[in-house]
Short mmCIF file of C-alpha atoms in Angstrom, two decimals:
data_model
loop_
_atom_site.label_atom_id
_atom_site.label_comp_id
_atom_site.label_asym_id
_atom_site.label_seq_id
_atom_site.Cartn_x
_atom_site.Cartn_y
_atom_site.Cartn_z
CA ASP A 1 7.87 71.82 95.27
CA GLU A 2 10.61 70.62 97.94
CA ASN A 3 9.96 71.43 101.75
CA GLY A 4 6.95 73.61 101.59
CA CYS A 5 9.40 75.56 98.91
CA THR A 6 8.41 76.86 95.91
CA SER A 7 10.43 76.23 92.85
CA ASN A 8 11.08 78.88 89.49
CA LEU A 9 8.62 78.16 86.17
CA ALA A 10 9.95 77.09 83.31
CA SER A 11 9.06 76.92 79.90
CA GLY A 12 8.81 75.74 76.16
CA THR A 13 7.24 74.79 73.09
CA ILE A 14 6.32 71.10 71.66
CA VAL A 15 5.70 70.92 68.80
CA VAL A 16 2.09 68.34 67.50
CA ASP A 17 2.32 67.39 63.81
CA ASP A 18 -0.81 66.14 62.06
CA VAL A 19 -0.81 62.38 61.34
CA ILE A 20 -0.70 62.01 57.08
CA PRO A 21 -3.69 61.03 55.26
CA ALA A 22 -3.36 57.33 53.49
CA PRO A 23 -3.48 57.54 49.71
CA VAL A 24 -6.56 57.05 47.79
CA ILE A 25 -5.92 54.24 45.92
CA SER A 26 -6.87 53.87 42.33
CA CYS A 27 -6.57 51.30 39.89
CA GLN A 28 -6.67 50.49 35.65
CA ALA A 29 -6.34 47.22 33.91
CA VAL A 30 -4.05 47.45 31.25
CA THR A 31 -4.00 44.48 29.94
CA PRO A 32 -5.56 40.95 30.79
CA ASN A 33 -2.08 40.00 32.58
CA GLN A 34 -0.92 43.79 34.09
CA ILE A 35 -2.89 45.68 35.87
CA ASP A 36 -1.35 49.34 37.06
CA PHE A 37 -2.63 51.12 40.64
CA TYR A 38 -1.90 54.69 41.59
CA TRP A 39 -2.78 57.42 43.61
CA ASP A 40 -2.04 61.07 44.13
CA PRO A 41 1.20 62.25 45.34
CA ILE A 42 0.77 62.59 49.98
CA PRO A 43 2.27 66.39 51.06
CA GLY A 44 4.32 65.23 53.99
CA ALA A 45 5.20 61.94 52.61
CA ALA A 46 8.89 60.61 52.73
CA GLY A 47 7.36 58.14 50.59
CA TYR A 48 5.41 54.74 50.02
CA THR A 49 5.74 51.47 50.69
CA VAL A 50 3.55 48.30 48.66
CA ASN A 51 2.76 45.09 49.79
CA ILE A 52 -0.04 42.51 47.32
CA LEU A 53 -1.95 41.20 49.12
CA THR A 54 -2.89 38.63 46.92
CA PRO A 55 -0.03 35.71 46.52
CA GLY A 56 1.58 34.41 43.62
CA LEU A 57 2.26 38.07 41.79
CA ILE A 58 5.27 41.08 41.70
CA GLY A 59 4.73 44.75 41.26
CA THR A 60 7.26 47.23 40.63
CA LEU A 61 6.82 51.18 42.44
CA ASN A 62 7.21 53.81 40.10
CA GLY A 63 6.16 57.04 42.40
CA THR A 64 3.35 56.74 43.28
CA THR A 65 1.99 54.25 40.49
CA TYR A 66 2.24 50.64 41.44
CA THR A 67 2.95 48.17 38.49
CA VAL A 68 1.29 44.61 38.99
CA SER A 69 2.37 41.73 35.68
CA GLY A 70 1.99 37.79 35.46
CA ILE A 71 -2.37 38.97 36.46
CA ASN A 72 -4.78 35.52 35.06
CA PRO A 73 -7.22 37.19 32.76
CA GLY A 74 -10.27 38.59 34.77
CA ALA A 75 -8.49 38.04 38.10
CA SER A 76 -8.93 39.89 41.34
CA VAL A 77 -5.49 42.33 42.81
CA THR A 78 -5.71 43.07 46.69
CA ILE A 79 -2.96 45.77 47.15
CA GLU A 80 -1.48 47.97 50.66
CA VAL A 81 -0.27 50.79 49.64
CA GLY A 82 1.67 52.99 52.70
CA ALA A 83 2.17 56.75 53.37
CA ILE A 84 5.55 56.68 54.64
CA PRO A 85 5.88 60.41 56.97
CA ASN A 86 9.05 62.60 57.24
CA SER A 87 7.81 63.06 60.73
CA LEU A 88 7.89 59.88 64.17
CA CYS A 89 4.06 60.10 62.98
CA THR A 90 3.22 56.63 62.24
CA THR A 91 2.40 55.24 58.46
CA SER A 92 -0.68 55.53 56.83
CA TYR A 93 -2.34 52.60 55.06
CA ALA A 94 -4.79 51.93 52.77
CA GLN A 95 -5.88 48.93 50.99
CA ALA A 96 -7.64 48.89 47.16
CA SER A 97 -8.02 45.91 44.21
CA CYS A 98 -8.71 45.84 40.98
CA ILE A 99 -9.49 43.22 38.35
CA SER A 100 -7.78 43.01 35.21
CA GLN A 101 -9.43 43.10 31.82
CA PRO A 102 -10.96 39.55 30.70
CA CYS A 103 -9.62 37.96 27.04
CA PRO A 104 -11.14 39.57 24.22
CA THR A 105 -14.02 37.57 22.19
CA VAL A 106 -11.58 35.46 19.68
CA ASN A 107 -13.42 32.97 17.30
CA VAL A 108 -11.17 29.90 17.06
CA ASP A 109 -12.65 27.59 14.32
CA ILE A 110 -10.79 24.48 12.59
CA VAL A 111 -12.22 23.47 9.04
CA PRO A 112 -13.33 21.05 8.40
CA ILE A 113 -11.46 17.64 7.55
CA ALA A 114 -12.74 15.15 5.01
CA PRO A 115 -13.30 11.81 5.69
CA ILE A 116 -9.18 10.47 4.94
CA CYS A 117 -8.66 6.54 3.96
CA GLU A 118 -7.28 4.15 5.61
CA GLY A 119 -3.08 3.76 4.53
CA GLU A 120 -3.39 7.10 3.27
CA GLU A 121 0.43 7.89 3.12
CA GLU A 122 0.59 12.01 2.03
CA LEU A 123 0.25 14.41 4.66
CA ILE A 124 -2.75 16.30 4.89
CA PRO A 125 -2.45 20.21 5.81
CA LEU A 126 -4.58 22.11 8.46
CA ASP A 127 -6.22 24.58 8.32
CA VAL A 128 -8.45 26.94 11.39
CA THR A 129 -10.45 31.05 11.07
CA ILE A 130 -8.96 32.85 13.73
CA ALA A 131 -10.94 36.30 13.76
CA PRO A 132 -9.37 38.74 14.61
CA PHE A 133 -6.36 37.74 14.65
CA ASN A 134 -3.57 39.10 16.17
CA ASN A 135 -0.16 37.33 15.54
CA GLY A 136 -0.78 34.83 18.25
CA ILE A 137 1.03 32.02 18.09
CA ILE A 138 -0.62 28.52 17.08
CA ASN A 139 0.36 25.11 18.15
CA TRP A 140 -2.00 21.35 17.01
CA SER A 141 -2.54 18.06 18.80
CA GLY A 142 -3.82 14.54 17.82
CA ASN A 143 -2.86 11.49 17.21
CA GLY A 144 -0.58 11.25 13.63
CA VAL A 145 -0.84 15.49 13.90
CA SER A 146 2.80 17.63 14.47
CA PRO A 147 2.45 21.01 16.49
CA ASP A 148 2.63 23.51 12.99
CA GLY A 149 -0.80 21.60 11.43
CA TYR A 150 -0.04 18.44 8.77
CA LEU A 151 -2.05 15.53 9.77
CA ASP A 152 -0.07 12.08 9.06
CA PRO A 153 -2.71 8.95 8.05
CA THR A 154 -0.75 6.26 7.24
CA ASP A 155 -0.49 4.67 10.55
CA LEU A 156 -4.48 5.76 12.21
CA PRO A 157 -6.51 3.06 11.80
CA SER A 158 -10.12 3.15 10.52
CA GLY A 159 -12.95 5.45 12.83
CA GLN A 160 -13.67 8.56 14.31
CA GLN A 161 -10.23 10.44 15.13
CA GLN A 162 -9.81 14.23 16.75
CA VAL A 163 -7.66 17.35 16.48
CA SER A 164 -7.15 19.96 18.29
CA VAL A 165 -6.02 23.23 18.50
CA LEU A 166 -4.16 26.37 20.37
CA TYR A 167 -4.40 29.49 19.87
CA GLU A 168 -2.46 31.62 22.49
CA GLU A 169 -2.56 35.31 22.44
CA GLY A 170 -0.54 37.00 25.46
CA ALA A 171 -2.09 35.37 28.75
CA CYS A 172 -5.00 34.70 27.00
CA SER A 173 -5.63 31.22 25.23
CA TYR A 174 -8.52 29.70 23.08
CA ASN A 175 -9.11 26.01 22.02
CA ALA A 176 -11.16 24.76 19.05
CA PHE A 177 -11.20 20.67 18.42
CA ALA A 178 -12.56 19.07 14.88
CA SER A 179 -13.67 15.24 14.69
CA TYR A 180 -13.13 13.55 11.46
CA ASP A 181 -12.98 9.87 9.85
CA ILE A 182 -10.82 7.17 8.97
CA LEU A 183 -12.71 5.02 6.36
CA PRO A 184 -11.47 1.39 6.43
CA MET A 185 -10.15 0.00 3.25
CA PRO A 186 -11.86 -3.17 1.34
CA GLU A 187 -11.00 -5.65 3.47
CA ILE A 188 -9.37 -8.69 0.95
CA MET A 189 -9.55 -12.31 1.80
CA ASP A 190 -8.68 -14.54 -1.21
CA SER A 191 -8.16 -18.12 -1.79
CA ILE A 192 -5.38 -19.34 -4.27
CA GLN A 193 -4.94 -21.53 -6.77
CA GLN A 194 -1.37 -23.36 -8.32
CA PRO A 195 -1.19 -25.18 -11.49
CA ILE A 196 -0.73 -28.89 -11.17
CA PHE A 197 0.83 -28.75 -14.07
CA TYR A 198 1.38 -25.40 -16.70
CA GLY A 199 -0.73 -22.63 -17.04
CA ALA A 200 -3.50 -23.07 -14.82
CA GLY A 201 -3.60 -20.62 -11.71
CA LYS A 202 -6.55 -19.62 -10.24
CA VAL A 203 -7.30 -16.16 -8.13
CA THR A 204 -10.72 -15.52 -6.05
CA LEU A 205 -11.32 -12.57 -3.75
CA ASP A 206 -14.11 -12.56 -1.15
CA VAL A 207 -14.45 -8.72 -0.35
CA GLN A 208 -15.60 -7.13 2.60
CA GLY A 209 -16.19 -3.01 3.24
CA ASN A 210 -18.16 -0.33 1.97
CA ASP A 211 -19.31 -1.67 -2.14
CA PRO A 212 -20.32 -1.78 -4.63
CA PHE A 213 -16.01 -2.76 -5.12
CA SER A 214 -13.96 -1.89 -9.17
CA PHE A 215 -11.32 -4.47 -9.90
CA GLN A 216 -8.23 -3.38 -11.80
CA TRP A 217 -5.33 -6.05 -12.08
CA ASN A 218 -1.74 -5.52 -13.31
CA ASP A 219 -2.78 -6.97 -17.03
CA GLY A 220 -5.73 -4.99 -17.77
CA ASN A 221 -8.47 -7.49 -15.94
CA THR A 222 -11.23 -6.30 -14.43
CA THR A 223 -13.18 -9.27 -12.85
CA GLN A 224 -13.22 -10.05 -10.01
CA ASN A 225 -11.91 -13.54 -9.69
CA ARG A 226 -9.35 -15.06 -12.19
CA GLU A 227 -9.16 -18.03 -13.92
CA ASP A 228 -7.31 -20.32 -16.81
CA LEU A 229 -3.83 -17.84 -15.33
CA PRO A 230 -0.27 -18.73 -16.83
CA GLY A 231 2.88 -18.18 -14.20
CA GLY A 232 3.44 -14.70 -13.63
CA ILE A 233 2.17 -11.60 -11.26
CA TYR A 234 -1.11 -10.75 -10.81
CA CYS A 235 -1.52 -6.91 -8.77
CA VAL A 236 -5.45 -6.19 -8.09
CA THR A 237 -6.66 -2.88 -6.95
CA VAL A 238 -10.00 -2.79 -4.92
CA THR A 239 -11.79 0.24 -4.84
CA ASP A 240 -14.91 0.72 -2.56
CA ASN A 241 -17.87 2.98 -3.21
CA ASN A 242 -15.76 5.26 -1.44
CA GLY A 243 -13.22 5.98 -2.65
CA CYS A 244 -11.25 4.24 -0.89
CA ASN A 245 -8.72 1.71 -2.11
CA ALA A 246 -6.44 -1.93 -1.75
CA GLU A 247 -4.01 -4.35 -3.46
CA ASN A 248 -2.80 -7.81 -2.95
CA CYS A 249 -0.71 -9.29 -5.75
CA TYR A 250 -0.37 -12.81 -6.24
CA ILE A 251 2.35 -15.17 -7.76
CA ILE A 252 1.05 -17.54 -10.30
CA GLY A 253 3.61 -20.40 -10.60
CA THR A 254 4.02 -22.62 -13.64
CA GLY A 255 3.36 -25.34 -12.33
CA ILE A 256 4.38 -27.99 -9.43
CA TYR A 257 4.98 -30.55 -11.30
CA ARG A 258 7.33 -31.72 -13.82
CA ILE A 259 7.15 -33.27 -17.31
CA SER A 260 8.38 -33.77 -20.74
CA PRO A 261 5.45 -33.69 -22.61
CA VAL A 262 6.74 -35.99 -25.74
CA HIS A 263 8.53 -39.21 -25.08
CA ILE A 264 10.37 -40.28 -28.47
CA LEU A 265 11.61 -44.17 -28.16
CA CYS A 266 12.56 -47.29 -31.10
CA LYS A 267 9.55 -50.06 -31.11
CA GLY A 268 10.36 -52.51 -28.95
CA ASP A 269 12.23 -50.24 -26.42
CA ALA A 270 10.92 -49.42 -22.75
CA LYS A 271 11.61 -45.43 -21.61
CA ARG A 272 10.58 -44.31 -17.74
CA LEU A 273 8.34 -41.16 -18.39
CA SER A 274 9.39 -39.50 -15.31
CA ILE A 275 7.84 -36.86 -13.03
CA ARG A 276 9.50 -34.67 -10.69
CA PRO A 277 8.81 -34.39 -7.48
CA SER A 278 7.23 -37.57 -8.15
CA ARG A 279 5.64 -37.26 -4.23
CA GLY A 280 2.43 -35.15 -2.73
CA ALA A 281 -0.42 -35.88 -5.28
CA ASP A 282 -1.30 -39.25 -6.24
CA PHE A 283 -1.54 -39.79 -10.11
CA SER A 284 -2.62 -42.38 -12.79
CA TRP A 285 -1.95 -43.33 -15.53
CA SER A 286 -4.48 -43.21 -19.30
CA PRO A 287 -4.35 -45.73 -20.51
CA ALA A 288 -3.11 -48.31 -19.11
CA SER A 289 -2.17 -50.12 -21.61
CA GLY A 290 2.25 -50.13 -22.71
CA LEU A 291 2.91 -48.71 -18.71
CA SER A 292 4.86 -51.10 -16.31
CA CYS A 293 1.75 -49.35 -13.82
CA SER A 294 -0.78 -46.87 -14.16
CA ASP A 295 -0.96 -45.28 -10.10
CA CYS A 296 2.10 -44.66 -10.21
CA PRO A 297 4.04 -40.89 -10.92
CA SER A 298 6.90 -42.79 -13.17
CA PRO A 299 5.62 -46.03 -15.26
CA LEU A 300 8.09 -47.60 -17.53
CA ALA A 301 6.46 -46.69 -21.17
CA PHE A 302 6.23 -49.73 -23.93
CA PRO A 303 3.36 -48.92 -26.43
CA ASN A 304 3.50 -50.71 -29.80
CA GLU A 305 2.63 -47.65 -31.45
CA THR A 306 2.48 -43.76 -30.54
CA THR A 307 0.23 -43.20 -28.21
CA ARG A 308 -0.98 -40.00 -26.19
CA TYR A 309 -1.29 -41.07 -22.59
CA THR A 310 -3.31 -38.87 -20.16
CA LEU A 311 -1.31 -38.16 -16.72
CA THR A 312 -3.77 -37.21 -13.69
CA ALA A 313 -2.44 -35.46 -10.61
CA THR A 314 -4.76 -34.95 -7.44
CA LEU A 315 -3.67 -32.86 -4.31
CA PRO A 316 -4.36 -33.96 -0.46
CA SER A 317 -7.08 -31.16 -0.50
CA GLY A 318 -8.58 -32.55 -3.53
CA GLN A 319 -7.64 -30.37 -6.39
CA THR A 320 -6.88 -32.31 -9.71
CA ASP A 321 -5.58 -31.57 -12.79
CA SER A 322 -4.17 -33.66 -16.49
CA ILE A 323 -1.84 -33.10 -19.16
CA HIS A 324 -1.25 -35.31 -21.77
CA VAL A 325 2.02 -37.10 -22.32
CA PHE A 326 2.75 -38.11 -26.26
CA VAL A 327 4.75 -41.22 -26.71
CA LEU A 328 6.29 -41.24 -29.80
CA VAL A 329 7.23 -44.60 -30.93
CA ILE A 330 9.92 -45.02 -33.74
CA PRO A 331 9.80 -47.84 -36.34
CA PRO A 332 13.12 -49.96 -35.33
CA PRO A 333 15.03 -49.16 -38.80
CA PHE A 334 14.99 -45.00 -38.74
CA CYS A 335 15.84 -45.58 -35.41
CA PRO A 336 19.58 -46.34 -35.32
CA ASN A 337 20.52 -42.80 -37.61
CA ALA A 338 17.86 -41.24 -35.75
CA ARG A 339 20.01 -38.01 -34.77
CA GLU A 340 17.40 -35.56 -35.74
CA ILE A 341 15.31 -37.93 -34.20
CA GLU A 342 17.03 -36.89 -30.79
CA GLU A 343 17.96 -33.66 -30.97
CA LEU A 344 14.45 -33.02 -31.12
CA GLU A 345 14.10 -35.30 -27.68
CA ILE A 346 16.40 -32.80 -26.32
CA ALA A 347 14.33 -29.75 -27.58
CA PHE A 348 11.09 -31.39 -25.52
CA GLU A 349 13.20 -31.64 -22.17
CA ARG A 350 13.70 -28.19 -22.51
CA MET A 351 9.94 -27.32 -23.26
CA GLU A 352 9.24 -28.71 -19.97
CA GLY A 353 6.64 -26.38 -17.96
CA THR A 354 5.82 -24.45 -21.20
CA ASP A 355 1.91 -24.11 -23.09
CA MET A 356 1.82 -27.07 -25.73
CA GLN A 357 0.53 -23.96 -27.44
CA ASP A 358 4.07 -23.00 -28.22
CA LEU A 359 4.64 -26.76 -29.30
CA ASP A 360 5.85 -25.10 -32.49
CA LYS A 361 7.79 -22.48 -31.61
CA LEU A 362 10.46 -24.45 -29.51
CA ILE A 363 10.90 -27.38 -32.17
CA SER A 364 11.06 -25.39 -35.27
CA ASN A 365 13.83 -25.36 -37.46
CA LYS A 366 15.44 -21.87 -36.73
CA MET A 367 14.31 -19.49 -40.09
CA GLU A 368 16.15 -16.41 -41.64
CA PRO A 369 14.23 -13.58 -41.08
CA ASN A 370 13.49 -12.93 -44.66
CA HIS A 371 12.47 -16.22 -44.84
CA GLU A 372 10.02 -16.93 -41.85
CA LEU A 373 7.18 -19.33 -41.97
CA LYS A 374 4.61 -19.60 -39.43
CA LEU A 375 2.24 -22.74 -39.40
CA TYR A 376 -0.37 -23.90 -36.64
CA PRO A 377 -2.08 -24.68 -34.32
CA ASN A 378 0.59 -26.79 -33.16
CA PRO A 379 0.03 -29.43 -32.33
CA THR A 380 -3.54 -29.43 -34.50
CA ASP A 381 -6.39 -31.76 -34.09
CA GLY A 382 -6.94 -31.80 -38.38
CA LYS A 383 -6.83 -28.66 -40.04
CA VAL A 384 -3.59 -27.03 -40.72
CA VAL A 385 -2.39 -23.33 -41.42
CA LEU A 386 0.28 -22.06 -43.43
CA GLN A 387 2.43 -18.97 -44.42
CA SER A 388 5.43 -17.68 -45.27
CA ASN A 389 6.55 -14.03 -46.60
CA GLU A 390 7.58 -16.08 -50.29
CA ILE A 391 6.09 -18.04 -52.35
CA ILE A 392 5.50 -21.66 -51.00
CA GLU A 393 5.67 -23.54 -54.13
CA ARG A 394 5.68 -26.67 -52.29
CA VAL A 395 5.04 -28.54 -49.28
CA GLU A 396 5.52 -32.50 -48.10
CA ILE A 397 3.81 -34.09 -44.91
CA LEU A 398 6.29 -36.95 -43.83
CA ASP A 399 5.63 -38.93 -41.36
CA LEU A 400 9.24 -40.44 -39.23
CA THR A 401 9.59 -42.69 -41.18
CA GLY A 402 10.15 -40.49 -43.99
CA ARG A 403 7.33 -41.55 -45.89
CA VAL A 404 5.56 -38.95 -47.95
CA LEU A 405 1.76 -38.76 -47.05
CA GLN A 406 0.95 -35.07 -48.48
CA GLU A 407 2.53 -33.65 -51.71
CA ILE A 408 1.04 -29.95 -52.43
CA ILE A 409 1.32 -27.85 -55.33
CA ALA A 410 0.86 -23.39 -53.87
CA ASN A 411 2.15 -21.34 -55.03
CA GLN A 412 0.64 -19.36 -53.11
CA LYS A 413 2.01 -17.65 -49.65
CA GLN A 414 -0.49 -19.46 -47.70
CA ILE A 415 -2.09 -22.69 -47.55
CA GLU A 416 -4.14 -25.21 -45.73
CA PHE A 417 -4.37 -28.77 -44.94
CA SER A 418 -5.45 -31.22 -43.17
CA LEU A 419 -4.19 -34.17 -40.69
CA ALA A 420 -7.47 -35.49 -40.13
CA ASP A 421 -7.25 -38.38 -41.68
CA TYR A 422 -3.63 -39.00 -40.13
CA PRO A 423 -2.73 -40.76 -36.62
CA THR A 424 -1.94 -39.60 -33.87
CA GLY A 425 1.54 -38.61 -33.81
CA LEU A 426 4.92 -36.04 -35.29
CA TYR A 427 5.49 -35.05 -38.60
CA LEU A 428 7.75 -33.50 -40.58
CA VAL A 429 6.36 -30.15 -43.19
CA SER A 430 9.26 -29.54 -45.80
CA VAL A 431 7.75 -26.44 -47.23
CA SER A 432 10.75 -24.81 -50.79
CA THR A 433 10.52 -21.36 -51.94
CA GLU A 434 12.32 -20.41 -54.10
CA LYS A 435 14.93 -18.88 -50.82
CA GLY A 436 15.09 -22.95 -50.95
CA ILE A 437 13.75 -25.68 -48.17
CA LYS A 438 12.63 -25.38 -44.95
CA LYS A 439 11.98 -27.66 -42.48
CA LYS A 440 9.25 -27.72 -39.45
CA TRP A 441 7.83 -30.52 -36.77
CA LEU A 442 4.40 -30.53 -36.97
CA MET A 443 2.53 -32.26 -34.28
CA ARG A 444 -0.86 -34.10 -34.79
CA GLY A 445 -2.53 -34.03 -31.61
CA GLU A 446 -6.94 -35.03 -30.34
#
């Protein structure tokens, strides 16, 4: 209508498209960490757009299926799916939520660990039962435990300890824990008394722990405490009522002080009775006669006759010990030619620190293997036994002057005689056999 005039009529066709429906979403929890969302194809849809409304997840679209992975077991996931029309109409959206599968029930149990003794050094394999087992991954942890399940208890203190195992099967993990005991080893407290002179060491043990205890020494002894020990190394294993053990070793010396047990001098001469070291203890000599001092470590000796002295040493701790020292006095006529006596003196000097019971072995003449003589005890307080592997024809007992004191006709391989009626001193035993004459020294003690 323009200026009152009517225009000509025009006509056309308008097409109105229907809005496509939103997808109807279904879902399936495939595994504990995967969900598949799916829907039927929408007529008129050119494609689909999917948004995961649950943060931290990703998915993949394949046709009308959308797969979400990396989900925690039993977790809820929400997505939004839009159907994109092939017209100018707006996209139609729909939402759906789904819960992933929970972890299946798996029983994980650690096989009990028996009590372990403290200080045990052997590796202990750990074991676990898993049911059902679907080839998952097993990892162990705990003090002294390796990931592959070996327990090294070497450095673990006594007390209760714990191990744990982690079993992982896909996204699912299972834990188990177990406690076990480290049993304390026996605690050994000891006191060692070293010999002052020769071979009288002492070890006293005080053991704390789970009694009763048993004791096993390396020399076969099974007592708790040891006395009168000669020099050497002594190791003891102490086992408690649990079977746990501890071991200690002790070194017993051959004596703190050294002095020759026999001194030989000519009558009228003097000789120093030297003890080494000369400090660290109080010393006393008995009897005092024939000595320059009786409360000193190394007096001069000038007795008129053979004398047995007793030397006593007392340590600051109160420990005390005594030893006999023989001074053999030779009459002057025999001294200038006493070469044999001089050699004997050297032999005595070499025997410092040995048991006096070894005197015979150290000072006796060397015997051929087929003509061995045994003379014991030596020193003796009277009775003496003489043995030979040859027939003994005659035996003479001589003093240091060469005077024959006894003569014994034997004709046998073993005889007995006595020095009980003779004074303390050194005697020569001359033994005649078909092999010849052999001599051995014999000391008469008290």
